[in-house]
Short mmCIF file of C-alpha atoms and ligand atoms in Angstrom, two decimals:
data_model
loop_
_atom_site.label_atom_id
_atom_site.label_comp_id
_atom_site.label_asym_id
_atom_site.label_seq_id
_atom_site.Cartn_x
_atom_site.Cartn_y
_atom_site.Cartn_z
CA MET A 166 91.75 137.60 126.35
CA ALA A 167 89.38 134.77 125.31
CA LYS A 168 89.69 132.20 123.52
CA LYS A 169 86.80 132.33 119.63
CA VAL A 170 86.51 129.12 118.48
CA GLY A 171 83.72 128.20 115.54
CA ILE A 172 81.63 124.92 115.33
CA MET A 173 80.20 123.61 112.07
CA THR A 174 78.19 120.52 111.46
CA GLY A 175 78.72 119.42 107.62
CA GLY A 176 77.31 116.89 105.20
CA GLY A 177 74.07 114.82 105.91
CA ASP A 178 72.39 115.43 109.08
CA CYS A 179 72.53 112.52 111.79
CA PRO A 180 71.14 111.60 115.18
CA GLY A 181 74.02 113.66 117.82
CA LEU A 182 74.98 116.26 116.49
CA ASN A 183 73.41 118.42 119.36
CA ALA A 184 74.84 115.91 121.47
CA VAL A 185 78.34 117.52 120.19
CA ILE A 186 78.10 120.75 119.78
CA ARG A 187 76.09 121.17 123.72
CA ALA A 188 79.28 118.74 124.62
CA VAL A 189 81.54 121.61 122.66
CA VAL A 190 80.23 124.27 124.19
CA ARG A 191 79.54 123.32 127.64
CA VAL A 192 83.63 122.05 127.39
CA GLY A 193 84.43 125.67 125.91
CA LYS A 194 82.46 128.37 128.34
CA GLU A 195 82.28 126.08 131.63
CA GLN A 196 86.27 125.30 131.26
CA TYR A 197 88.13 127.33 129.10
CA GLY A 198 86.40 130.53 128.86
CA TRP A 199 86.12 131.11 125.24
CA ASP A 200 83.18 132.68 122.25
CA ILE A 201 82.24 129.72 120.43
CA LEU A 202 80.63 130.94 117.13
CA GLY A 203 77.73 129.08 116.18
CA ILE A 204 78.26 128.56 112.13
CA GLU A 205 75.21 127.85 109.76
CA ASP A 206 74.86 125.69 106.79
CA ALA A 207 78.97 124.01 107.12
CA PHE A 208 80.69 125.69 104.89
CA HIS A 209 78.21 127.82 103.10
CA GLY A 210 78.58 130.60 106.99
CA LEU A 211 81.86 130.96 106.31
CA VAL A 212 81.71 131.91 102.66
CA ASP A 213 78.25 134.13 103.14
CA LEU A 214 79.20 135.91 107.07
CA ASN A 215 76.34 137.35 106.27
CA LEU A 216 74.15 134.14 105.72
CA ALA A 217 69.98 135.00 107.43
CA SER A 218 68.22 131.87 106.34
CA PRO A 219 67.74 130.01 108.85
CA ARG A 220 69.13 131.68 111.69
CA GLY A 221 72.27 132.61 110.54
CA ASN A 222 76.23 132.85 112.56
CA ARG A 223 75.66 133.11 116.23
CA TRP A 224 77.74 133.43 119.25
CA LEU A 225 76.69 130.51 120.88
CA ASP A 226 75.83 130.48 125.33
CA LEU A 227 74.96 127.98 127.79
CA ALA A 228 70.88 128.64 127.22
CA ASP A 229 72.00 127.88 122.88
CA VAL A 230 72.48 124.00 124.50
CA ARG A 231 69.72 123.79 126.85
CA GLY A 232 67.39 120.60 125.92
CA ILE A 233 69.04 119.48 122.60
CA LEU A 234 71.00 116.45 123.69
CA GLU A 235 68.03 114.08 122.84
CA LYS A 236 66.90 116.49 120.19
CA GLY A 237 68.12 114.77 116.50
CA GLY A 238 68.88 117.60 113.59
CA THR A 239 71.06 119.81 114.50
CA ILE A 240 70.54 123.23 115.95
CA LEU A 241 73.20 124.47 113.11
CA GLY A 242 71.92 123.89 110.22
CA THR A 243 73.57 121.79 107.76
CA SER A 244 74.85 121.61 103.78
CA ASN A 245 75.87 118.57 101.70
CA ARG A 246 76.67 121.13 98.92
CA ALA A 247 79.22 123.22 100.69
CA ASP A 248 82.77 122.49 99.39
CA PRO A 249 84.14 125.55 99.05
CA PHE A 250 86.67 124.35 96.40
CA HIS A 251 83.48 123.60 94.11
CA TYR A 252 80.93 125.96 94.87
CA VAL A 253 78.15 126.79 92.84
CA VAL A 254 77.58 130.01 91.98
CA GLU A 255 75.69 131.09 89.67
CA ASP A 256 76.90 131.72 85.96
CA GLY A 257 75.41 134.91 84.65
CA GLN A 258 72.95 133.42 81.69
CA GLY A 259 70.78 131.89 83.94
CA GLY A 260 72.80 128.12 84.87
CA ARG A 261 74.96 128.03 87.58
CA ARG A 262 78.68 126.71 87.73
CA GLU A 263 81.54 125.41 90.52
CA THR A 264 84.13 127.57 91.68
CA ASP A 265 86.84 127.58 94.09
CA VAL A 266 86.24 130.14 97.16
CA SER A 267 88.23 128.07 99.17
CA ASP A 268 89.95 131.41 99.80
CA LEU A 269 87.34 133.62 100.41
CA VAL A 270 86.53 131.02 103.50
CA VAL A 271 90.07 131.59 104.72
CA ALA A 272 89.87 135.30 104.17
CA ASN A 273 86.44 135.00 106.53
CA TYR A 274 88.33 132.90 109.13
CA HIS A 275 90.39 135.64 109.77
CA LYS A 276 87.95 138.80 109.59
CA LEU A 277 86.44 136.68 112.54
CA GLU A 278 89.47 136.74 114.38
CA LEU A 279 88.88 132.54 115.27
CA ASP A 280 91.43 130.21 116.80
CA GLY A 281 89.82 127.40 115.73
CA LEU A 282 87.40 125.73 114.26
CA ILE A 283 85.05 121.99 115.28
CA SER A 284 84.10 120.81 112.50
CA ILE A 285 81.21 117.92 112.71
CA GLY A 286 81.23 116.14 109.24
CA GLY A 287 80.73 112.46 107.44
CA ASP A 288 84.23 111.89 104.66
CA GLY A 289 83.54 114.59 102.68
CA SER A 290 83.48 117.65 105.57
CA MET A 291 86.76 116.09 107.05
CA ALA A 292 88.36 116.06 103.26
CA ILE A 293 87.34 119.46 102.90
CA ALA A 294 88.52 120.03 106.51
CA GLN A 295 92.49 118.48 105.25
CA ARG A 296 92.04 121.45 102.36
CA PHE A 297 91.50 123.80 104.87
CA VAL A 298 94.38 122.77 107.69
CA ASP A 299 96.84 122.53 103.98
CA LYS A 300 96.06 126.18 104.26
CA GLY A 301 96.15 127.08 107.75
CA LEU A 302 93.43 126.62 109.51
CA ASN A 303 92.89 125.36 112.92
CA ILE A 304 90.78 122.14 112.15
CA VAL A 305 89.24 119.98 114.66
CA GLY A 306 87.18 117.24 113.17
CA VAL A 307 84.84 115.01 114.51
CA PRO A 308 83.53 111.79 112.47
CA LYS A 309 79.79 112.12 111.73
CA THR A 310 77.90 109.35 109.43
CA ILE A 311 75.17 107.28 109.59
CA ASP A 312 76.84 105.15 107.14
CA ASN A 313 79.91 104.49 109.42
CA ASP A 314 83.03 104.57 106.63
CA LEU A 315 85.59 107.01 108.00
CA GLY A 316 87.75 105.27 108.05
CA ALA A 317 90.79 106.05 111.22
CA THR A 318 87.90 105.27 113.78
CA ASP A 319 85.98 102.45 115.28
CA GLN A 320 82.72 103.84 115.02
CA THR A 321 81.36 107.07 113.23
CA PHE A 322 78.47 108.91 116.34
CA GLY A 323 74.78 108.70 114.78
CA PHE A 324 75.45 105.01 112.95
CA ASP A 325 73.61 103.67 115.76
CA THR A 326 71.12 105.16 115.50
CA ALA A 327 70.42 104.21 111.86
CA LEU A 328 70.79 100.76 112.03
CA ASN A 329 68.14 100.60 114.78
CA ILE A 330 65.88 101.95 113.11
CA ALA A 331 66.80 100.20 110.44
CA THR A 332 66.32 96.98 112.79
CA GLU A 333 63.03 98.11 113.70
CA ALA A 334 61.26 98.50 110.43
CA ILE A 335 62.77 94.82 109.46
CA ASP A 336 61.66 93.90 112.25
CA ARG A 337 57.37 95.23 111.51
CA ILE A 338 58.20 94.93 108.13
CA ARG A 339 59.15 90.56 108.94
CA ASP A 340 55.31 90.29 110.71
CA THR A 341 53.39 91.67 107.83
CA ALA A 342 56.00 89.73 104.90
CA ASP A 343 55.46 86.89 107.31
CA SER A 344 51.30 87.07 107.32
CA HIS A 345 50.70 87.23 103.15
CA ASP A 346 53.35 85.10 102.02
CA ARG A 347 55.65 87.64 100.11
CA VAL A 348 59.28 88.58 99.43
CA MET A 349 60.14 91.77 100.95
CA LEU A 350 62.89 94.03 100.45
CA VAL A 351 64.29 97.48 102.05
CA GLU A 352 66.51 98.98 101.40
CA VAL A 353 68.28 101.37 103.31
CA MET A 354 71.33 103.73 103.36
CA GLY A 355 75.06 103.78 103.57
CA ARG A 356 76.23 104.87 100.05
CA ASN A 357 79.38 102.87 99.00
CA ALA A 358 79.95 101.06 102.55
CA GLY A 359 76.80 98.18 103.67
CA TRP A 360 77.66 98.79 107.53
CA ILE A 361 74.21 99.99 107.82
CA ALA A 362 72.05 96.53 105.48
CA LEU A 363 75.25 93.94 107.23
CA HIS A 364 74.52 95.00 111.07
CA ALA A 365 70.27 95.95 110.80
CA GLY A 366 70.33 92.41 108.02
CA LEU A 367 71.60 90.75 110.63
CA ALA A 368 70.06 91.98 113.98
CA GLY A 369 67.07 91.57 111.88
CA GLY A 370 67.42 88.25 110.81
CA ALA A 371 67.51 88.59 107.43
CA ASP A 372 67.18 86.44 105.11
CA ALA A 373 69.20 88.06 101.82
CA ILE A 374 71.94 91.25 102.61
CA LEU A 375 73.14 92.41 99.82
CA LEU A 376 76.28 95.04 99.73
CA PRO A 377 78.44 97.35 98.06
CA GLU A 378 81.24 95.52 98.73
CA ILE A 379 79.55 92.30 97.26
CA PRO A 380 77.72 92.68 94.89
CA TYR A 381 75.35 90.01 93.70
CA ARG A 382 73.47 87.72 91.06
CA LEU A 383 69.84 87.27 91.32
CA GLN A 384 70.38 83.24 91.13
CA PRO A 385 70.91 82.61 93.91
CA ILE A 386 68.49 84.95 95.87
CA ALA A 387 65.94 82.78 93.69
CA ASP A 388 67.33 79.63 95.14
CA MET A 389 67.39 80.68 98.36
CA ILE A 390 63.64 81.89 98.41
CA ARG A 391 62.44 78.25 96.72
CA HIS A 392 64.69 76.51 99.77
CA ARG A 393 62.72 78.60 102.45
CA ARG A 394 59.45 77.31 101.05
CA ARG A 395 60.25 74.24 100.97
CA ARG A 396 61.48 74.14 104.67
CA GLY A 397 57.43 75.89 105.28
CA LYS A 398 58.64 79.41 105.01
CA HIS A 399 56.84 81.54 102.64
CA TYR A 400 58.04 84.60 103.57
CA SER A 401 61.23 86.24 102.76
CA ILE A 402 63.27 89.24 104.32
CA LEU A 403 66.14 90.88 102.46
CA VAL A 404 67.85 93.86 103.24
CA VAL A 405 69.87 96.16 100.34
CA ALA A 406 72.37 98.53 100.26
CA GLU A 407 71.57 101.44 98.30
CA GLY A 408 74.90 100.50 97.00
CA ALA A 409 74.85 97.42 96.02
CA LYS A 410 75.13 96.54 92.81
CA PRO A 411 74.50 93.47 90.55
CA ALA A 412 78.13 91.34 89.28
CA GLY A 413 79.44 93.61 86.97
CA GLY A 414 77.09 96.27 86.55
CA GLN A 415 76.76 99.72 88.42
CA VAL A 416 75.15 100.66 91.21
CA SER A 417 71.40 102.72 90.86
CA SER A 418 71.78 106.18 91.14
CA LEU A 419 70.69 109.59 89.71
CA GLN A 420 72.77 111.37 87.37
CA ARG A 421 75.16 113.75 89.51
CA GLN A 422 73.67 117.08 90.16
CA LEU A 423 76.23 120.43 90.45
CA GLY A 424 77.57 120.85 93.37
CA GLU A 425 76.75 117.24 94.79
CA MET A 426 77.53 113.64 95.11
CA PRO A 427 75.41 111.12 92.59
CA ARG A 428 71.64 110.57 94.75
CA LEU A 429 71.94 106.32 94.91
CA MET A 430 68.37 105.78 94.77
CA GLY A 431 66.54 102.00 92.99
CA ALA A 432 68.64 99.55 94.54
CA ALA A 433 65.84 97.44 95.97
CA THR A 434 63.42 98.18 93.10
CA ARG A 435 65.99 96.72 90.66
CA VAL A 436 66.33 93.57 92.34
CA ALA A 437 62.51 92.85 92.66
CA THR A 438 62.33 93.92 89.17
CA GLY A 439 65.25 91.01 88.06
CA LEU A 440 63.98 88.46 90.74
CA SER A 441 60.46 88.78 89.19
CA GLU A 442 60.99 86.88 86.29
CA LEU A 443 63.74 84.18 88.45
CA ILE A 444 60.66 83.57 90.79
CA ASP A 445 57.28 83.67 91.02
CA ALA A 446 56.93 86.18 94.42
CA ASP A 447 54.34 88.09 95.75
CA MET A 448 57.03 91.18 96.33
CA ARG A 449 57.14 94.30 97.97
CA VAL A 450 59.84 97.03 98.78
CA THR A 451 60.15 99.39 101.87
CA VAL A 452 62.93 102.08 101.20
CA LEU A 453 63.85 103.54 104.77
CA GLY A 454 65.55 106.65 102.96
CA HIS A 455 65.65 109.81 105.50
CA VAL A 456 63.90 108.48 108.20
CA GLN A 457 67.11 106.68 109.20
CA ARG A 458 68.38 110.33 109.71
CA GLY A 459 66.20 111.38 112.00
CA GLY A 460 64.52 111.57 115.63
CA ARG A 461 66.11 110.30 119.07
CA PRO A 462 69.97 109.62 119.47
CA THR A 463 70.36 106.19 120.82
CA THR A 464 72.17 105.87 124.31
CA PHE A 465 75.41 104.60 122.57
CA ASP A 466 74.87 107.79 120.01
CA ARG A 467 74.74 110.62 122.79
CA VAL A 468 77.52 109.47 124.51
CA LEU A 469 80.18 108.93 121.85
CA ALA A 470 78.33 112.38 120.68
CA THR A 471 79.31 113.37 123.98
CA ARG A 472 83.29 112.42 124.38
CA TYR A 473 84.10 113.33 120.43
CA GLY A 474 82.65 117.57 122.00
CA HIS A 475 84.70 117.20 124.99
CA ARG A 476 87.96 115.91 123.14
CA ALA A 477 87.09 118.26 120.31
CA ALA A 478 87.58 120.75 122.46
CA GLN A 479 90.50 119.69 124.51
CA LEU A 480 92.06 119.47 121.65
CA VAL A 481 91.74 122.91 120.05
CA GLU A 482 92.47 124.56 123.56
CA SER A 483 95.46 122.77 123.82
CA GLY A 484 96.49 123.33 120.33
CA ASP A 485 96.50 119.75 118.13
CA PHE A 486 94.82 121.07 115.19
CA GLY A 487 95.08 119.07 111.76
CA ASN A 488 93.45 116.07 113.68
CA MET A 489 89.69 114.10 114.39
CA THR A 490 88.84 112.88 117.30
CA ALA A 491 88.53 108.72 117.40
CA LEU A 492 87.34 105.73 119.06
CA ARG A 493 89.83 103.17 119.12
CA ASN A 494 89.12 99.99 121.16
CA GLY A 495 86.84 101.95 123.96
CA GLN A 496 88.79 104.64 124.04
CA ILE A 497 88.72 108.54 122.73
CA VAL A 498 92.09 109.39 121.06
CA ALA A 499 92.75 111.99 118.13
CA VAL A 500 94.09 110.93 114.96
CA PRO A 501 95.45 113.52 112.12
CA ILE A 502 92.22 114.59 109.68
CA ALA A 503 94.50 112.79 106.53
CA GLU A 504 94.47 109.21 107.92
CA ALA A 505 90.28 109.28 108.39
CA VAL A 506 90.13 110.94 105.23
CA ALA A 507 93.00 108.36 103.72
CA GLU A 508 90.72 105.07 102.22
CA PRO A 509 87.14 105.58 102.97
CA LYS A 510 85.79 102.35 105.57
CA ARG A 511 84.57 99.39 104.03
CA VAL A 512 83.12 95.64 104.56
CA ASP A 513 85.31 93.56 104.22
CA PRO A 514 83.49 91.03 102.23
CA ASN A 515 86.11 88.15 103.48
CA GLY A 516 85.76 89.66 107.61
CA GLN A 517 83.98 88.21 111.19
CA LEU A 518 81.33 89.95 110.65
CA VAL A 519 80.18 88.32 106.85
CA GLU A 520 81.39 85.40 107.76
CA THR A 521 78.85 84.97 110.80
CA ALA A 522 76.21 85.48 108.51
CA ARG A 523 77.21 83.31 105.67
CA ALA A 524 77.70 80.88 108.67
CA ILE A 525 73.85 81.32 109.98
CA GLY A 526 72.90 80.63 105.92
CA VAL A 527 72.63 84.99 105.40
CA SER A 528 72.64 84.81 101.39
CA PHE A 529 74.80 87.87 99.72
CA GLY A 530 73.99 86.80 96.86
CA GLU A 531 77.09 85.05 95.67
O1 F6P B 769 75.68 110.23 104.15
C1 F6P B 769 74.74 109.93 104.69
C2 F6P B 769 73.48 109.56 103.60
O2 F6P B 769 72.60 109.40 104.46
C3 F6P B 769 73.84 108.73 102.99
O3 F6P B 769 73.20 107.17 103.44
C4 F6P B 769 73.35 109.04 101.66
O4 F6P B 769 73.84 107.96 100.53
C5 F6P B 769 73.31 110.30 101.59
O5 F6P B 769 73.47 110.51 102.49
C6 F6P B 769 71.94 110.47 101.59
O6 F6P B 769 71.41 112.50 101.17
P1 F6P B 769 70.62 113.37 101.14
O7 F6P B 769 70.41 113.80 102.39
O8 F6P B 769 71.21 114.61 99.78
O9 F6P B 769 69.45 112.72 99.94
#
C-alpha cells in the first residue's frame, strides 16, 4: 500500500519553501509512489482537520507543484502561532488563553493514517517537532529561516536570499547617503542572531555593524563617524540587527502577545536617537522588515532547498525519523532534530568573520 506522508511549513515564511515542497512531491510521487498530504498553516492543520482557510489540507499532485520553484512564500500557508503545546484558544469569557492540544494532534495524525510527516521550519518548529517525536510521531525536519540561527547545519535555506536583499538595499542606501552627507541606519532581521547583519553589512561595506552578540556603546560609533568626516567621508552606513542591544541594556521589543515570540522593533531608531545626542548629523532610519522574507529565492537557496527536500523524502522512505536534513561541508546529511535545537547558532564575537570585519575597520560599537 502507498505510504501516506504529510508535509507542512511552520514559523515565518522565507524564500525556498516552495522549492522544498516541490522536491518532496516529485521524489515522493515519482520515486516512492506516496500519497502526500499538504497540511495547511503549520500545526493549525493538524489541530483542526477541517481548516478551511484559505485552502485547507489537501492531497498534493505533481500539478500542484508545477511552476513554484522560483516563487517566494509557501503554497501551504504557515504560522508562527501554531504551537500545539501552547495553543491559543478562546477562554469563554471574551479573552484568550494558552492550552496544550498536542494529544489532539497525535490523534489526528493517526486518524489521517500518516506514515510520516515532513516539517519544514526554524528553531521553534524543530523544537515542536522534537516534542512530537518524543510522543511517537514519525517526523523528519527541514531547516529553514532567514535568520540562519538553527544549530547542527551550516546553513538554513532562505538566509542567502534575505542577505542578498539586505545587501542590495544597503547598496542603494549608500548612493543617497553619499548625495546627502547623511548617517543612514539600516535595520535588518535575524531575531537574536546577527547573521544577516554581519554578512549583509560586510557585503554592503557598512561602517558599523551592531549585532545582538556584541552589545554596543554609542560613543565609539559617534567617534567613527567623526573620524570618517575628518578623512573626507561625510556619510556613514550603520547596519543594525533588530536584536542589537546596548551594553547593559535589553533588546527593543513590543510586549509579548499570547502564543507569540516577543516582537523585536525599534533597534535602529533607538541607536539614531542616542547618537543624535552625541553628534550633529542628519540621520535616517530604514527598517527592511518583511521585504527580506519575500520574493524569488536565489539560485543558492533553490538548490539548497531542493537538496533538502530530496534528502527529507529519502529519510522518510527509509524510516529514519527524528532527524533533520542539514548542510555540512557541502554535503546534505541527517542530524538528530534534538541536536539542531539544543542550542541556537549565534555569531561568535571572536570568530573569523568578526575578526575580518574589525580588521577592515568596521565598528561594532565596542
Ligand atoms: O524568524 C524569522 C523572522 O523574520 C525574524 O527575523 C523576525 O524577528 C521575525 O521572524 C518576524 O516575525 P513576524 O513575521 O511574526 O513579524
